[in-house]
């Protein structure tokens, strides 16, 4: 059995690294996500498999916070202990006391980088291209591993993807992928693996296998979702109630509850099929004319919309 591709997911704090892994792993409970820095304190792992075979191992690393200061420390080491190549410089740092003190978080990232075949550098594309991010890229380049920048949050109208692409090209990083971990495009994941295969030619067959498996799963989910919707429509259309004289309102209420019960069951099945927790689903911005999940099917306005 071939060893899986080891991929470190790195970047500044709060750029969506854990959210990206949740999306790729189809696991909404992987890691911890909060709107504050330094949420991930340790390296966490998730292995993606195809037919039971491990294909890709993803390593979620802590956020980088002191790359600029660490580069200054690297210069101090060079002046006092001589020059080393990139990986050698990192190894020397990892054996220094500072790796267990001031730069403990950066040490965890760089240690995992050296153990990995490549890295995804996750960028919050809503942010300006600041010096601290350039320093992070310079620091990661010391690892001597292929680096694929991932522009996250590109679904936001205020993203700066063009600015980032230009800055990355100036740093020699011309292979870039846009992947919004909150609202990924349908082909976003396939494009990510395609870009990764350009950097890691020897792993291209395994990445292609993963892409094909993801596309197969998507087609299967769509087919199952269509079946759920068709079954609830047929079930609801077949509901009949007979109302004795004087009990029309009570029977009508029973009919409505039966229909709502079928609707709620179908929604639960669809959410489970696509890996959503019903308790954490956020209502998306649907078109004004579209009925939402919490709409009452029997409300006059809903009936009017559905009728149109």
PDB file of C-alpha atoms in Angstrom:
ATOM      1  CA  UNK A   1       0.000   0.000   0.000  1.00  0.00           C
ATOM      2  CA  UNK A   2       1.398   3.421  -1.013  1.00  0.00           C
ATOM      3  CA  UNK A   3       1.917   5.919   1.799  1.00  0.00           C
ATOM      4  CA  UNK A   4      -0.528   8.851   1.692  1.00  0.00           C
ATOM      5  CA  UNK A   5       0.522  12.322   0.639  1.00  0.00           C
ATOM      6  CA  UNK A   6       1.246  14.351   3.792  1.00  0.00           C
ATOM      7  CA  UNK A   7      -0.069  17.890   3.451  1.00  0.00           C
ATOM      8  CA  UNK A   8       0.488  20.586   6.090  1.00  0.00           C
ATOM      9  CA  UNK A   9      -2.191  23.292   6.238  1.00  0.00           C
ATOM     10  CA  UNK A  10      -0.460  26.475   7.377  1.00  0.00           C
ATOM     11  CA  UNK A  11      -1.086  30.195   7.558  1.00  0.00           C
ATOM     12  CA  UNK A  12      -1.702  33.172   9.791  1.00  0.00           C
ATOM     13  CA  UNK A  13      -4.146  32.899  12.666  1.00  0.00           C
ATOM     14  CA  UNK A  14      -7.844  33.129  11.790  1.00  0.00           C
ATOM     15  CA  UNK A  15      -7.519  32.599   8.043  1.00  0.00           C
ATOM     16  CA  UNK A  16      -9.876  29.599   7.969  1.00  0.00           C
ATOM     17  CA  UNK A  17      -7.409  26.682   8.055  1.00  0.00           C
ATOM     18  CA  UNK A  18      -9.622  24.478  10.241  1.00  0.00           C
ATOM     19  CA  UNK A  19     -12.713  25.407   8.211  1.00  0.00           C
ATOM     20  CA  UNK A  20     -10.877  24.360   5.052  1.00  0.00           C
ATOM     21  CA  UNK A  21     -10.040  20.985   6.597  1.00  0.00           C
ATOM     22  CA  UNK A  22     -13.635  20.521   7.707  1.00  0.00           C
ATOM     23  CA  UNK A  23     -14.764  21.078   4.136  1.00  0.00           C
ATOM     24  CA  UNK A  24     -12.181  18.737   2.606  1.00  0.00           C
ATOM     25  CA  UNK A  25     -12.760  16.056   5.250  1.00  0.00           C
ATOM     26  CA  UNK A  26     -16.569  16.355   5.134  1.00  0.00           C
ATOM     27  CA  UNK A  27     -16.476  16.649   8.933  1.00  0.00           C
ATOM     28  CA  UNK A  28     -18.203  19.645  10.489  1.00  0.00           C
ATOM     29  CA  UNK A  29     -16.867  18.709  13.927  1.00  0.00           C
ATOM     30  CA  UNK A  30     -13.159  18.478  13.064  1.00  0.00           C
ATOM     31  CA  UNK A  31     -11.019  20.761  15.220  1.00  0.00           C
ATOM     32  CA  UNK A  32     -12.313  23.919  16.839  1.00  0.00           C
ATOM     33  CA  UNK A  33     -13.444  27.055  15.032  1.00  0.00           C
ATOM     34  CA  UNK A  34     -13.888  30.380  16.822  1.00  0.00           C
ATOM     35  CA  UNK A  35     -13.709  33.994  15.705  1.00  0.00           C
ATOM     36  CA  UNK A  36     -10.532  34.661  17.660  1.00  0.00           C
ATOM     37  CA  UNK A  37      -6.826  34.005  17.071  1.00  0.00           C
ATOM     38  CA  UNK A  38      -4.825  30.986  18.212  1.00  0.00           C
ATOM     39  CA  UNK A  39      -7.814  28.626  18.438  1.00  0.00           C
ATOM     40  CA  UNK A  40      -5.758  25.704  17.105  1.00  0.00           C
ATOM     41  CA  UNK A  41      -2.953  25.077  19.600  1.00  0.00           C
ATOM     42  CA  UNK A  42      -1.741  21.649  18.442  1.00  0.00           C
ATOM     43  CA  UNK A  43      -1.310  19.822  15.150  1.00  0.00           C
ATOM     44  CA  UNK A  44      -4.433  17.790  14.340  1.00  0.00           C
ATOM     45  CA  UNK A  45      -4.709  15.184  11.577  1.00  0.00           C
ATOM     46  CA  UNK A  46      -7.378  13.857   9.253  1.00  0.00           C
ATOM     47  CA  UNK A  47      -6.734  11.154   6.625  1.00  0.00           C
ATOM     48  CA  UNK A  48      -8.794  11.092   3.420  1.00  0.00           C
ATOM     49  CA  UNK A  49      -9.388   7.604   2.042  1.00  0.00           C
ATOM     50  CA  UNK A  50     -10.608   6.090  -1.212  1.00  0.00           C
ATOM     51  CA  UNK A  51     -12.064   2.587  -0.951  1.00  0.00           C
ATOM     52  CA  UNK A  52     -10.384   2.265   2.433  1.00  0.00           C
ATOM     53  CA  UNK A  53      -6.916   3.230   1.161  1.00  0.00           C
ATOM     54  CA  UNK A  54      -5.281   6.319   2.744  1.00  0.00           C
ATOM     55  CA  UNK A  55      -4.627   8.845  -0.018  1.00  0.00           C
ATOM     56  CA  UNK A  56      -4.150  12.230   1.650  1.00  0.00           C
ATOM     57  CA  UNK A  57      -3.195  13.091   5.253  1.00  0.00           C
ATOM     58  CA  UNK A  58      -4.114  16.661   6.211  1.00  0.00           C
ATOM     59  CA  UNK A  59      -2.348  18.310   9.158  1.00  0.00           C
ATOM     60  CA  UNK A  60      -4.057  21.322  10.723  1.00  0.00           C
ATOM     61  CA  UNK A  61      -1.349  23.491  12.299  1.00  0.00           C
ATOM     62  CA  UNK A  62      -1.474  26.431  14.730  1.00  0.00           C
ATOM     63  CA  UNK A  63      -1.592  29.901  13.237  1.00  0.00           C
ATOM     64  CA  UNK A  64       1.618  31.803  12.599  1.00  0.00           C
ATOM     65  CA  UNK A  65       1.876  34.969  14.673  1.00  0.00           C
ATOM     66  CA  UNK A  66       5.555  35.911  15.005  1.00  0.00           C
ATOM     67  CA  UNK A  67       7.126  35.136  11.623  1.00  0.00           C
ATOM     68  CA  UNK A  68       8.866  38.531  11.385  1.00  0.00           C
ATOM     69  CA  UNK A  69      10.487  38.139  14.803  1.00  0.00           C
ATOM     70  CA  UNK A  70      11.501  34.562  14.000  1.00  0.00           C
ATOM     71  CA  UNK A  71      13.230  35.686  10.786  1.00  0.00           C
ATOM     72  CA  UNK A  72      15.221  38.170  12.881  1.00  0.00           C
ATOM     73  CA  UNK A  73      16.198  35.287  15.165  1.00  0.00           C
ATOM     74  CA  UNK A  74      17.280  33.251  12.138  1.00  0.00           C
ATOM     75  CA  UNK A  75      19.623  36.107  11.201  1.00  0.00           C
ATOM     76  CA  UNK A  76      21.076  36.066  14.708  1.00  0.00           C
ATOM     77  CA  UNK A  77      21.730  32.331  14.415  1.00  0.00           C
ATOM     78  CA  UNK A  78      23.438  32.848  11.055  1.00  0.00           C
ATOM     79  CA  UNK A  79      25.744  35.504  12.500  1.00  0.00           C
ATOM     80  CA  UNK A  80      26.696  33.412  15.537  1.00  0.00           C
ATOM     81  CA  UNK A  81      26.633  29.863  14.127  1.00  0.00           C
ATOM     82  CA  UNK A  82      27.158  30.277  10.381  1.00  0.00           C
ATOM     83  CA  UNK A  83      24.858  29.826   7.429  1.00  0.00           C
ATOM     84  CA  UNK A  84      22.705  26.787   6.683  1.00  0.00           C
ATOM     85  CA  UNK A  85      20.364  25.913   3.853  1.00  0.00           C
ATOM     86  CA  UNK A  86      16.641  26.423   4.504  1.00  0.00           C
ATOM     87  CA  UNK A  87      15.749  23.071   6.105  1.00  0.00           C
ATOM     88  CA  UNK A  88      19.045  23.100   8.016  1.00  0.00           C
ATOM     89  CA  UNK A  89      18.234  26.548   9.374  1.00  0.00           C
ATOM     90  CA  UNK A  90      14.866  25.307  10.596  1.00  0.00           C
ATOM     91  CA  UNK A  91      16.387  22.201  12.176  1.00  0.00           C
ATOM     92  CA  UNK A  92      18.899  24.368  14.024  1.00  0.00           C
ATOM     93  CA  UNK A  93      16.085  26.580  15.281  1.00  0.00           C
ATOM     94  CA  UNK A  94      13.991  23.572  16.381  1.00  0.00           C
ATOM     95  CA  UNK A  95      16.902  22.415  18.579  1.00  0.00           C
ATOM     96  CA  UNK A  96      17.263  25.830  20.193  1.00  0.00           C
ATOM     97  CA  UNK A  97      15.605  26.879  23.488  1.00  0.00           C
ATOM     98  CA  UNK A  98      13.539  29.502  21.645  1.00  0.00           C
ATOM     99  CA  UNK A  99      11.586  26.740  19.878  1.00  0.00           C
ATOM    100  CA  UNK A 100      10.159  25.729  23.240  1.00  0.00           C
ATOM    101  CA  UNK A 101       9.565  29.240  24.509  1.00  0.00           C
ATOM    102  CA  UNK A 102       8.872  32.421  22.539  1.00  0.00           C
ATOM    103  CA  UNK A 103       8.389  30.694  19.180  1.00  0.00           C
ATOM    104  CA  UNK A 104       6.708  27.510  20.387  1.00  0.00           C
ATOM    105  CA  UNK A 105       3.727  27.964  18.056  1.00  0.00           C
ATOM    106  CA  UNK A 106       5.902  28.642  14.997  1.00  0.00           C
ATOM    107  CA  UNK A 107       8.052  25.629  15.926  1.00  0.00           C
ATOM    108  CA  UNK A 108       5.019  23.323  15.740  1.00  0.00           C
ATOM    109  CA  UNK A 109       4.225  24.627  12.258  1.00  0.00           C
ATOM    110  CA  UNK A 110       7.786  24.321  10.933  1.00  0.00           C
ATOM    111  CA  UNK A 111       8.284  20.877  12.480  1.00  0.00           C
ATOM    112  CA  UNK A 112       5.180  19.617  10.678  1.00  0.00           C
ATOM    113  CA  UNK A 113       6.258  21.347   7.469  1.00  0.00           C
ATOM    114  CA  UNK A 114       9.535  19.382   7.419  1.00  0.00           C
ATOM    115  CA  UNK A 115       7.597  16.138   7.961  1.00  0.00           C
ATOM    116  CA  UNK A 116       5.182  16.859   5.101  1.00  0.00           C
ATOM    117  CA  UNK A 117       5.422  16.476   1.328  1.00  0.00           C
ATOM    118  CA  UNK A 118       3.896  19.900   0.673  1.00  0.00           C
ATOM    119  CA  UNK A 119       1.864  22.652   2.313  1.00  0.00           C
ATOM    120  CA  UNK A 120      -1.272  24.673   1.696  1.00  0.00           C
ATOM    121  CA  UNK A 121      -0.779  28.300   2.732  1.00  0.00           C
ATOM    122  CA  UNK A 122      -4.267  29.562   3.570  1.00  0.00           C
ATOM    123  CA  UNK A 123      -4.856  33.280   2.990  1.00  0.00           C
ATOM    124  CA  UNK A 124      -7.788  35.417   4.069  1.00  0.00           C
ATOM    125  CA  UNK A 125      -8.264  37.136   0.708  1.00  0.00           C
ATOM    126  CA  UNK A 126     -10.237  39.933   2.382  1.00  0.00           C
ATOM    127  CA  UNK A 127      -7.012  41.142   4.029  1.00  0.00           C
ATOM    128  CA  UNK A 128      -4.487  43.502   2.471  1.00  0.00           C
ATOM    129  CA  UNK A 129      -1.089  42.097   1.503  1.00  0.00           C
ATOM    130  CA  UNK A 130       0.879  43.107   4.581  1.00  0.00           C
ATOM    131  CA  UNK A 131       4.552  42.665   5.395  1.00  0.00           C
ATOM    132  CA  UNK A 132       3.824  40.036   8.038  1.00  0.00           C
ATOM    133  CA  UNK A 133       2.318  37.760   5.381  1.00  0.00           C
ATOM    134  CA  UNK A 134       5.367  38.169   3.124  1.00  0.00           C
ATOM    135  CA  UNK A 135       7.542  37.238   6.100  1.00  0.00           C
ATOM    136  CA  UNK A 136       5.434  34.126   6.688  1.00  0.00           C
ATOM    137  CA  UNK A 137       5.932  33.045   3.086  1.00  0.00           C
ATOM    138  CA  UNK A 138       9.672  33.680   3.347  1.00  0.00           C
ATOM    139  CA  UNK A 139       9.785  31.628   6.552  1.00  0.00           C
ATOM    140  CA  UNK A 140       7.836  28.754   4.988  1.00  0.00           C
ATOM    141  CA  UNK A 141      10.124  28.773   1.958  1.00  0.00           C
ATOM    142  CA  UNK A 142      12.945  27.788   4.301  1.00  0.00           C
ATOM    143  CA  UNK A 143      11.245  24.388   4.559  1.00  0.00           C
ATOM    144  CA  UNK A 144      12.046  23.544   0.944  1.00  0.00           C
ATOM    145  CA  UNK A 145       8.592  22.061   0.395  1.00  0.00           C
ATOM    146  CA  UNK A 146       6.165  22.848  -2.469  1.00  0.00           C
ATOM    147  CA  UNK A 147       3.767  25.546  -1.311  1.00  0.00           C
ATOM    148  CA  UNK A 148       0.280  26.095  -2.733  1.00  0.00           C
ATOM    149  CA  UNK A 149      -1.356  29.389  -1.691  1.00  0.00           C
ATOM    150  CA  UNK A 150      -5.118  29.019  -1.094  1.00  0.00           C
ATOM    151  CA  UNK A 151      -7.142  32.225  -1.362  1.00  0.00           C
ATOM    152  CA  UNK A 152      -9.959  31.778   1.156  1.00  0.00           C
ATOM    153  CA  UNK A 153     -13.150  33.835   1.589  1.00  0.00           C
ATOM    154  CA  UNK A 154     -13.228  34.808  -2.096  1.00  0.00           C
ATOM    155  CA  UNK A 155     -17.044  34.698  -1.964  1.00  0.00           C
ATOM    156  CA  UNK A 156     -16.877  37.960  -0.024  1.00  0.00           C
ATOM    157  CA  UNK A 157     -17.525  41.046  -2.201  1.00  0.00           C
ATOM    158  CA  UNK A 158     -14.550  42.779  -0.552  1.00  0.00           C
ATOM    159  CA  UNK A 159     -11.945  40.118  -1.365  1.00  0.00           C
ATOM    160  CA  UNK A 160      -8.564  41.200  -2.747  1.00  0.00           C
ATOM    161  CA  UNK A 161      -7.756  38.097  -4.792  1.00  0.00           C
ATOM    162  CA  UNK A 162      -6.198  40.052  -7.682  1.00  0.00           C
ATOM    163  CA  UNK A 163      -3.935  41.960  -5.297  1.00  0.00           C
ATOM    164  CA  UNK A 164      -2.855  38.702  -3.647  1.00  0.00           C
ATOM    165  CA  UNK A 165      -2.171  36.968  -6.974  1.00  0.00           C
ATOM    166  CA  UNK A 166       0.084  39.826  -8.021  1.00  0.00           C
ATOM    167  CA  UNK A 167       1.966  39.776  -4.715  1.00  0.00           C
ATOM    168  CA  UNK A 168       2.384  35.990  -4.784  1.00  0.00           C
ATOM    169  CA  UNK A 169       3.697  36.106  -8.350  1.00  0.00           C
ATOM    170  CA  UNK A 170       6.356  38.615  -7.245  1.00  0.00           C
ATOM    171  CA  UNK A 171       7.425  36.027  -4.665  1.00  0.00           C
ATOM    172  CA  UNK A 172       7.670  33.319  -7.338  1.00  0.00           C
ATOM    173  CA  UNK A 173       4.388  31.593  -6.428  1.00  0.00           C
ATOM    174  CA  UNK A 174       2.489  31.350  -9.701  1.00  0.00           C
ATOM    175  CA  UNK A 175       0.332  28.294  -8.936  1.00  0.00           C
ATOM    176  CA  UNK A 176      -2.529  29.597  -6.795  1.00  0.00           C
ATOM    177  CA  UNK A 177      -6.048  28.329  -6.109  1.00  0.00           C
ATOM    178  CA  UNK A 178      -9.184  30.125  -4.946  1.00  0.00           C
ATOM    179  CA  UNK A 179     -11.206  28.020  -2.522  1.00  0.00           C
ATOM    180  CA  UNK A 180     -13.824  29.535  -0.258  1.00  0.00           C
ATOM    181  CA  UNK A 181     -14.149  27.149   2.696  1.00  0.00           C
ATOM    182  CA  UNK A 182     -17.535  28.639   3.676  1.00  0.00           C
ATOM    183  CA  UNK A 183     -19.123  28.679   0.219  1.00  0.00           C
ATOM    184  CA  UNK A 184     -16.932  26.506  -2.045  1.00  0.00           C
ATOM    185  CA  UNK A 185     -17.647  26.385  -5.763  1.00  0.00           C
ATOM    186  CA  UNK A 186     -18.880  23.052  -7.093  1.00  0.00           C
ATOM    187  CA  UNK A 187     -15.554  22.437  -8.819  1.00  0.00           C
ATOM    188  CA  UNK A 188     -13.477  24.122  -6.111  1.00  0.00           C
ATOM    189  CA  UNK A 189     -12.175  20.964  -4.476  1.00  0.00           C
ATOM    190  CA  UNK A 190     -11.336  19.319  -7.813  1.00  0.00           C
ATOM    191  CA  UNK A 191      -9.448  22.467  -8.834  1.00  0.00           C
ATOM    192  CA  UNK A 192      -7.498  22.438  -5.561  1.00  0.00           C
ATOM    193  CA  UNK A 193      -6.324  18.861  -6.154  1.00  0.00           C
ATOM    194  CA  UNK A 194      -5.543  19.687  -9.781  1.00  0.00           C
ATOM    195  CA  UNK A 195      -3.301  22.595  -8.757  1.00  0.00           C
ATOM    196  CA  UNK A 196      -1.650  20.432  -6.113  1.00  0.00           C
ATOM    197  CA  UNK A 197      -0.884  17.778  -8.725  1.00  0.00           C
ATOM    198  CA  UNK A 198       1.011  20.403 -10.750  1.00  0.00           C
ATOM    199  CA  UNK A 199       3.393  20.832  -7.813  1.00  0.00           C
ATOM    200  CA  UNK A 200       3.599  17.127  -6.922  1.00  0.00           C
ATOM    201  CA  UNK A 201       3.773  15.190 -10.162  1.00  0.00           C
ATOM    202  CA  UNK A 202       4.645  11.888  -8.458  1.00  0.00           C
ATOM    203  CA  UNK A 203       1.414  12.098  -6.439  1.00  0.00           C
ATOM    204  CA  UNK A 204      -0.740  13.042  -9.436  1.00  0.00           C
ATOM    205  CA  UNK A 205      -2.357   9.575  -9.838  1.00  0.00           C
ATOM    206  CA  UNK A 206      -3.387   9.483  -6.162  1.00  0.00           C
ATOM    207  CA  UNK A 207      -4.801  13.027  -6.332  1.00  0.00           C
ATOM    208  CA  UNK A 208      -6.692  12.138  -9.520  1.00  0.00           C
ATOM    209  CA  UNK A 209      -8.123   9.112  -7.735  1.00  0.00           C
ATOM    210  CA  UNK A 210      -9.284  11.370  -4.906  1.00  0.00           C
ATOM    211  CA  UNK A 211     -10.853  13.822  -7.380  1.00  0.00           C
ATOM    212  CA  UNK A 212     -12.723  11.021  -9.156  1.00  0.00           C
ATOM    213  CA  UNK A 213     -13.967   9.635  -5.838  1.00  0.00           C
ATOM    214  CA  UNK A 214     -15.242  13.051  -4.727  1.00  0.00           C
ATOM    215  CA  UNK A 215     -17.084  13.535  -8.017  1.00  0.00           C
ATOM    216  CA  UNK A 216     -18.637  10.081  -7.674  1.00  0.00           C
ATOM    217  CA  UNK A 217     -19.780  10.880  -4.136  1.00  0.00           C
ATOM    218  CA  UNK A 218     -21.279  14.185  -5.294  1.00  0.00           C
ATOM    219  CA  UNK A 219     -23.257  12.437  -8.028  1.00  0.00           C
ATOM    220  CA  UNK A 220     -24.476   9.809  -5.553  1.00  0.00           C
ATOM    221  CA  UNK A 221     -25.572  12.491  -3.067  1.00  0.00           C
ATOM    222  CA  UNK A 222     -27.480  14.314  -5.765  1.00  0.00           C
ATOM    223  CA  UNK A 223     -29.237  11.104  -6.792  1.00  0.00           C
ATOM    224  CA  UNK A 224     -30.155  10.281  -3.187  1.00  0.00           C
ATOM    225  CA  UNK A 225     -31.336  13.848  -2.569  1.00  0.00           C
ATOM    226  CA  UNK A 226     -33.571  13.657  -5.643  1.00  0.00           C
ATOM    227  CA  UNK A 227     -35.064  10.447  -4.292  1.00  0.00           C
ATOM    228  CA  UNK A 228     -35.772  12.039  -0.898  1.00  0.00           C
ATOM    229  CA  UNK A 229     -37.519  14.990  -2.545  1.00  0.00           C
ATOM    230  CA  UNK A 230     -39.497  12.785  -4.933  1.00  0.00           C
ATOM    231  CA  UNK A 231     -40.620  10.486  -2.116  1.00  0.00           C
ATOM    232  CA  UNK A 232     -41.860  13.303   0.100  1.00  0.00           C
ATOM    233  CA  UNK A 233     -43.718  14.930  -2.815  1.00  0.00           C
ATOM    234  CA  UNK A 234     -45.447  11.662  -3.701  1.00  0.00           C
ATOM    235  CA  UNK A 235     -46.153  10.925  -0.043  1.00  0.00           C
ATOM    236  CA  UNK A 236     -47.655  14.360   0.581  1.00  0.00           C
ATOM    237  CA  UNK A 237     -49.660  14.257  -2.654  1.00  0.00           C
ATOM    238  CA  UNK A 238     -51.199  10.970  -1.509  1.00  0.00           C
ATOM    239  CA  UNK A 239     -52.368  12.285   1.880  1.00  0.00           C
ATOM    240  CA  UNK A 240     -56.162  12.243   2.226  1.00  0.00           C
ATOM    241  CA  UNK A 241     -58.431  13.077   5.134  1.00  0.00           C
ATOM    242  CA  UNK A 242     -62.199  12.721   5.329  1.00  0.00           C
ATOM    243  CA  UNK A 243     -63.968  15.345   7.423  1.00  0.00           C
ATOM    244  CA  UNK A 244     -67.212  14.476   9.169  1.00  0.00           C
ATOM    245  CA  UNK A 245     -69.819  17.206   9.250  1.00  0.00           C
ATOM    246  CA  UNK A 246     -68.792  19.869  11.750  1.00  0.00           C
ATOM    247  CA  UNK A 247     -65.137  18.726  12.031  1.00  0.00           C
ATOM    248  CA  UNK A 248     -63.677  20.409   8.954  1.00  0.00           C
ATOM    249  CA  UNK A 249     -61.311  22.691  10.867  1.00  0.00           C
ATOM    250  CA  UNK A 250     -59.950  19.885  13.061  1.00  0.00           C
ATOM    251  CA  UNK A 251     -59.442  17.556  10.101  1.00  0.00           C
ATOM    252  CA  UNK A 252     -57.807  20.349   8.108  1.00  0.00           C
ATOM    253  CA  UNK A 253     -55.355  20.949  10.966  1.00  0.00           C
ATOM    254  CA  UNK A 254     -54.543  17.218  11.035  1.00  0.00           C
ATOM    255  CA  UNK A 255     -53.899  17.250   7.296  1.00  0.00           C
ATOM    256  CA  UNK A 256     -51.581  20.235   7.584  1.00  0.00           C
ATOM    257  CA  UNK A 257     -49.579  18.679  10.412  1.00  0.00           C
ATOM    258  CA  UNK A 258     -49.181  15.478   8.416  1.00  0.00           C
ATOM    259  CA  UNK A 259     -47.757  17.449   5.480  1.00  0.00           C
ATOM    260  CA  UNK A 260     -45.462  19.472   7.739  1.00  0.00           C
ATOM    261  CA  UNK A 261     -44.202  16.272   9.356  1.00  0.00           C
ATOM    262  CA  UNK A 262     -43.251  14.908   5.940  1.00  0.00           C
ATOM    263  CA  UNK A 263     -41.522  18.175   5.060  1.00  0.00           C
ATOM    264  CA  UNK A 264     -39.527  18.231   8.307  1.00  0.00           C
ATOM    265  CA  UNK A 265     -38.448  14.625   7.817  1.00  0.00           C
ATOM    266  CA  UNK A 266     -37.250  15.324   4.268  1.00  0.00           C
ATOM    267  CA  UNK A 267     -35.261  18.366   5.414  1.00  0.00           C
ATOM    268  CA  UNK A 268     -33.572  16.314   8.150  1.00  0.00           C
ATOM    269  CA  UNK A 269     -32.624  13.640   5.600  1.00  0.00           C
ATOM    270  CA  UNK A 270     -31.233  16.201   3.174  1.00  0.00           C
ATOM    271  CA  UNK A 271     -29.187  17.970   5.843  1.00  0.00           C
ATOM    272  CA  UNK A 272     -27.767  14.652   7.069  1.00  0.00           C
ATOM    273  CA  UNK A 273     -26.994  13.586   3.489  1.00  0.00           C
ATOM    274  CA  UNK A 274     -24.882  16.716   2.928  1.00  0.00           C
ATOM    275  CA  UNK A 275     -23.255  16.602   6.362  1.00  0.00           C
ATOM    276  CA  UNK A 276     -25.055  19.537   7.973  1.00  0.00           C
ATOM    277  CA  UNK A 277     -26.094  19.662  11.607  1.00  0.00           C
ATOM    278  CA  UNK A 278     -29.738  20.846  11.735  1.00  0.00           C
ATOM    279  CA  UNK A 279     -28.953  22.796  14.913  1.00  0.00           C
ATOM    280  CA  UNK A 280     -26.212  24.855  13.261  1.00  0.00           C
ATOM    281  CA  UNK A 281     -27.608  25.467   9.777  1.00  0.00           C
ATOM    282  CA  UNK A 282     -27.504  29.143   8.856  1.00  0.00           C
ATOM    283  CA  UNK A 283     -30.245  30.338   6.560  1.00  0.00           C
ATOM    284  CA  UNK A 284     -28.616  31.276   3.275  1.00  0.00           C
ATOM    285  CA  UNK A 285     -29.416  34.438   1.366  1.00  0.00           C
ATOM    286  CA  UNK A 286     -32.054  33.026  -0.986  1.00  0.00           C
ATOM    287  CA  UNK A 287     -33.797  35.076  -3.680  1.00  0.00           C
ATOM    288  CA  UNK A 288     -36.703  37.138  -2.255  1.00  0.00           C
ATOM    289  CA  UNK A 289     -39.269  34.959  -4.053  1.00  0.00           C
ATOM    290  CA  UNK A 290     -37.872  31.666  -2.725  1.00  0.00           C
ATOM    291  CA  UNK A 291     -39.642  30.051   0.254  1.00  0.00           C
ATOM    292  CA  UNK A 292     -37.216  29.410   3.121  1.00  0.00           C
ATOM    293  CA  UNK A 293     -36.855  26.345   5.306  1.00  0.00           C
ATOM    294  CA  UNK A 294     -38.985  27.847   8.068  1.00  0.00           C
ATOM    295  CA  UNK A 295     -41.794  28.965   5.730  1.00  0.00           C
ATOM    296  CA  UNK A 296     -45.278  27.711   6.540  1.00  0.00           C
ATOM    297  CA  UNK A 297     -46.405  25.703   3.518  1.00  0.00           C
ATOM    298  CA  UNK A 298     -49.977  26.705   4.164  1.00  0.00           C
ATOM    299  CA  UNK A 299     -49.394  30.439   4.569  1.00  0.00           C
ATOM    300  CA  UNK A 300     -51.283  32.310   1.818  1.00  0.00           C
ATOM    301  CA  UNK A 301     -48.102  34.053   0.581  1.00  0.00           C
ATOM    302  CA  UNK A 302     -46.213  30.743   0.390  1.00  0.00           C
ATOM    303  CA  UNK A 303     -49.073  29.098  -1.499  1.00  0.00           C
ATOM    304  CA  UNK A 304     -49.134  32.055  -3.883  1.00  0.00           C
ATOM    305  CA  UNK A 305     -45.356  31.807  -4.502  1.00  0.00           C
ATOM    306  CA  UNK A 306     -45.454  28.053  -5.031  1.00  0.00           C
ATOM    307  CA  UNK A 307     -48.450  28.467  -7.298  1.00  0.00           C
ATOM    308  CA  UNK A 308     -46.561  30.887  -9.519  1.00  0.00           C
TER     309      UNK A 308
END
